[in-house]
Short mmCIF file of C-alpha atoms in Angstrom, two decimals:
data_model
loop_
_atom_site.label_atom_id
_atom_site.label_comp_id
_atom_site.label_asym_id
_atom_site.label_seq_id
_atom_site.Cartn_x
_atom_site.Cartn_y
_atom_site.Cartn_z
CA MET A 71 -0.33 0.13 -0.21
CA ASN A 72 1.74 3.22 -0.90
CA GLU A 73 1.14 6.55 0.50
CA ARG A 74 -1.67 7.98 -1.37
CA GLN A 75 -3.61 4.57 -0.32
CA ARG A 76 -3.01 5.16 3.19
CA LEU A 77 -4.16 8.83 3.27
CA ARG A 78 -7.17 8.03 1.35
CA TRP A 79 -7.94 4.93 4.20
CA ILE A 80 -6.88 7.55 7.13
CA ILE A 81 -9.53 10.45 5.60
CA ALA A 82 -12.05 7.39 5.47
CA LEU A 83 -11.97 6.05 8.30
CA TYR A 84 -11.94 9.93 9.50
CA ALA A 85 -15.19 11.01 7.63
CA ILE A 86 -16.86 7.46 8.56
CA PHE A 87 -16.11 8.08 12.83
CA GLY A 88 -17.08 11.93 12.12
CA PHE A 89 -20.39 11.15 10.66
CA GLY A 90 -21.15 8.43 13.18
CA TYR A 91 -20.46 10.47 16.48
CA SER A 92 -22.29 13.87 14.61
CA VAL A 93 -25.39 11.28 14.61
CA LEU A 94 -25.03 8.82 17.42
CA MET A 95 -23.87 12.06 20.10
CA PRO A 96 -26.80 14.01 21.76
CA MET A 97 -27.52 17.71 20.54
CA TRP A 98 -26.43 20.38 22.78
CA GLU A 99 -24.51 18.68 25.17
CA ALA A 100 -21.44 20.68 25.20
CA PRO A 101 -22.44 24.00 27.67
CA ASP A 102 -22.16 26.63 24.34
CA GLU A 103 -23.84 24.88 21.68
CA PRO A 104 -27.51 25.86 21.87
CA ASP A 105 -25.78 29.31 21.68
CA HIS A 106 -23.97 28.90 18.61
CA TYR A 107 -26.87 27.19 16.44
CA LEU A 108 -29.39 30.12 17.68
CA VAL A 109 -26.76 32.66 16.45
CA VAL A 110 -26.67 30.86 13.31
CA LEU A 111 -30.27 30.76 12.89
CA ASN A 112 -30.35 34.20 13.26
CA VAL A 113 -28.16 34.81 10.24
CA ALA A 114 -30.52 32.78 8.12
CA ARG A 115 -33.47 34.26 9.20
CA SER A 116 -33.14 37.78 9.75
CA GLY A 117 -29.62 38.30 7.94
CA GLU A 118 -27.90 40.21 10.47
CA PHE A 119 -25.82 38.88 13.69
CA PRO A 120 -27.41 39.15 17.27
CA SER A 121 -25.84 42.20 19.26
CA ARG A 122 -22.71 41.47 21.63
CA ASN A 123 -25.08 42.14 24.58
CA SER A 124 -27.97 39.03 23.47
CA SER A 125 -25.10 36.24 22.75
CA THR A 126 -21.73 35.44 23.91
CA GLU A 127 -20.99 33.71 20.73
CA VAL A 128 -20.62 36.44 18.72
CA TYR A 129 -16.68 37.17 19.21
CA GLN A 130 -16.38 33.69 17.26
CA PRO A 131 -15.99 34.43 13.17
CA ALA A 132 -18.43 35.66 11.47
CA LEU A 133 -17.60 33.84 8.12
CA TYR A 134 -18.31 30.12 9.87
CA TYR A 135 -21.50 31.55 11.16
CA TRP A 136 -22.41 33.10 7.58
CA LEU A 137 -21.45 29.81 5.52
CA ALA A 138 -23.13 27.25 8.58
CA SER A 139 -26.19 29.59 7.51
CA ARG A 140 -26.64 29.01 4.23
CA LEU A 141 -27.97 25.58 4.94
CA LEU A 142 -30.34 26.76 7.37
CA VAL A 143 -31.88 29.21 4.71
CA VAL A 144 -32.65 26.35 2.43
CA LEU A 145 -34.40 24.37 5.34
CA ASP A 146 -36.48 27.07 6.35
CA ARG A 147 -37.41 28.17 3.04
CA ILE A 148 -38.18 24.18 2.44
CA ASP A 149 -40.39 23.65 6.09
CA PRO A 150 -39.04 26.27 8.75
CA GLY A 151 -39.67 23.46 11.74
CA LEU A 152 -36.61 21.59 10.67
CA VAL A 153 -34.67 24.44 11.78
CA GLU A 154 -36.38 25.48 14.51
CA PHE A 155 -34.04 24.78 17.97
CA HIS A 156 -35.41 22.19 19.62
CA ALA A 157 -33.76 20.70 23.16
CA PRO A 158 -35.66 18.69 25.80
CA GLU A 159 -35.58 20.12 29.47
CA GLN A 160 -32.48 20.64 30.66
CA ARG A 161 -31.66 19.21 33.97
CA PRO A 162 -28.66 21.12 36.22
CA VAL A 163 -26.70 17.76 36.94
CA ARG A 164 -23.08 19.11 36.49
CA SER A 165 -21.61 22.32 35.38
CA VAL A 166 -22.40 21.76 31.38
CA PRO A 167 -26.22 21.32 30.14
CA GLN A 168 -27.04 17.39 30.12
CA PHE A 169 -30.58 17.03 28.66
CA GLU A 170 -32.84 13.80 29.62
CA TRP A 171 -33.21 12.66 25.60
CA ASN A 172 -35.26 9.81 25.61
CA PHE A 173 -38.21 8.11 22.22
CA GLU A 174 -40.09 11.13 22.98
CA ASN A 175 -38.49 14.23 22.65
CA HIS A 176 -35.52 13.10 20.53
CA ARG A 177 -35.64 13.96 16.70
CA PHE A 178 -33.24 14.26 14.11
CA LEU A 179 -31.93 17.44 13.94
CA TRP A 180 -30.69 19.10 10.79
#
């Protein structure tokens, strides 16, 4: 196996594991993930970034949020329910958010 084939295998495995992780890991488990998503959703729907007083994530690179919002713009035009923020009730167990995910409140989130 030459170096190119090894590199292709590494990239393929990385993509497979990355996709699997993103599908299986519950949404919003990191402390600031809901804030990131709400900024992207705001950019997608209004075309503007939130004010510095309304979000802690506006200091992040604006290009990232703008690029991420392009997908939400398309999905929002198809069906606004596809991109609506959805998370079960938060339970304060640790210092990071932890949600009570189950079959009744879980759904695929774009």
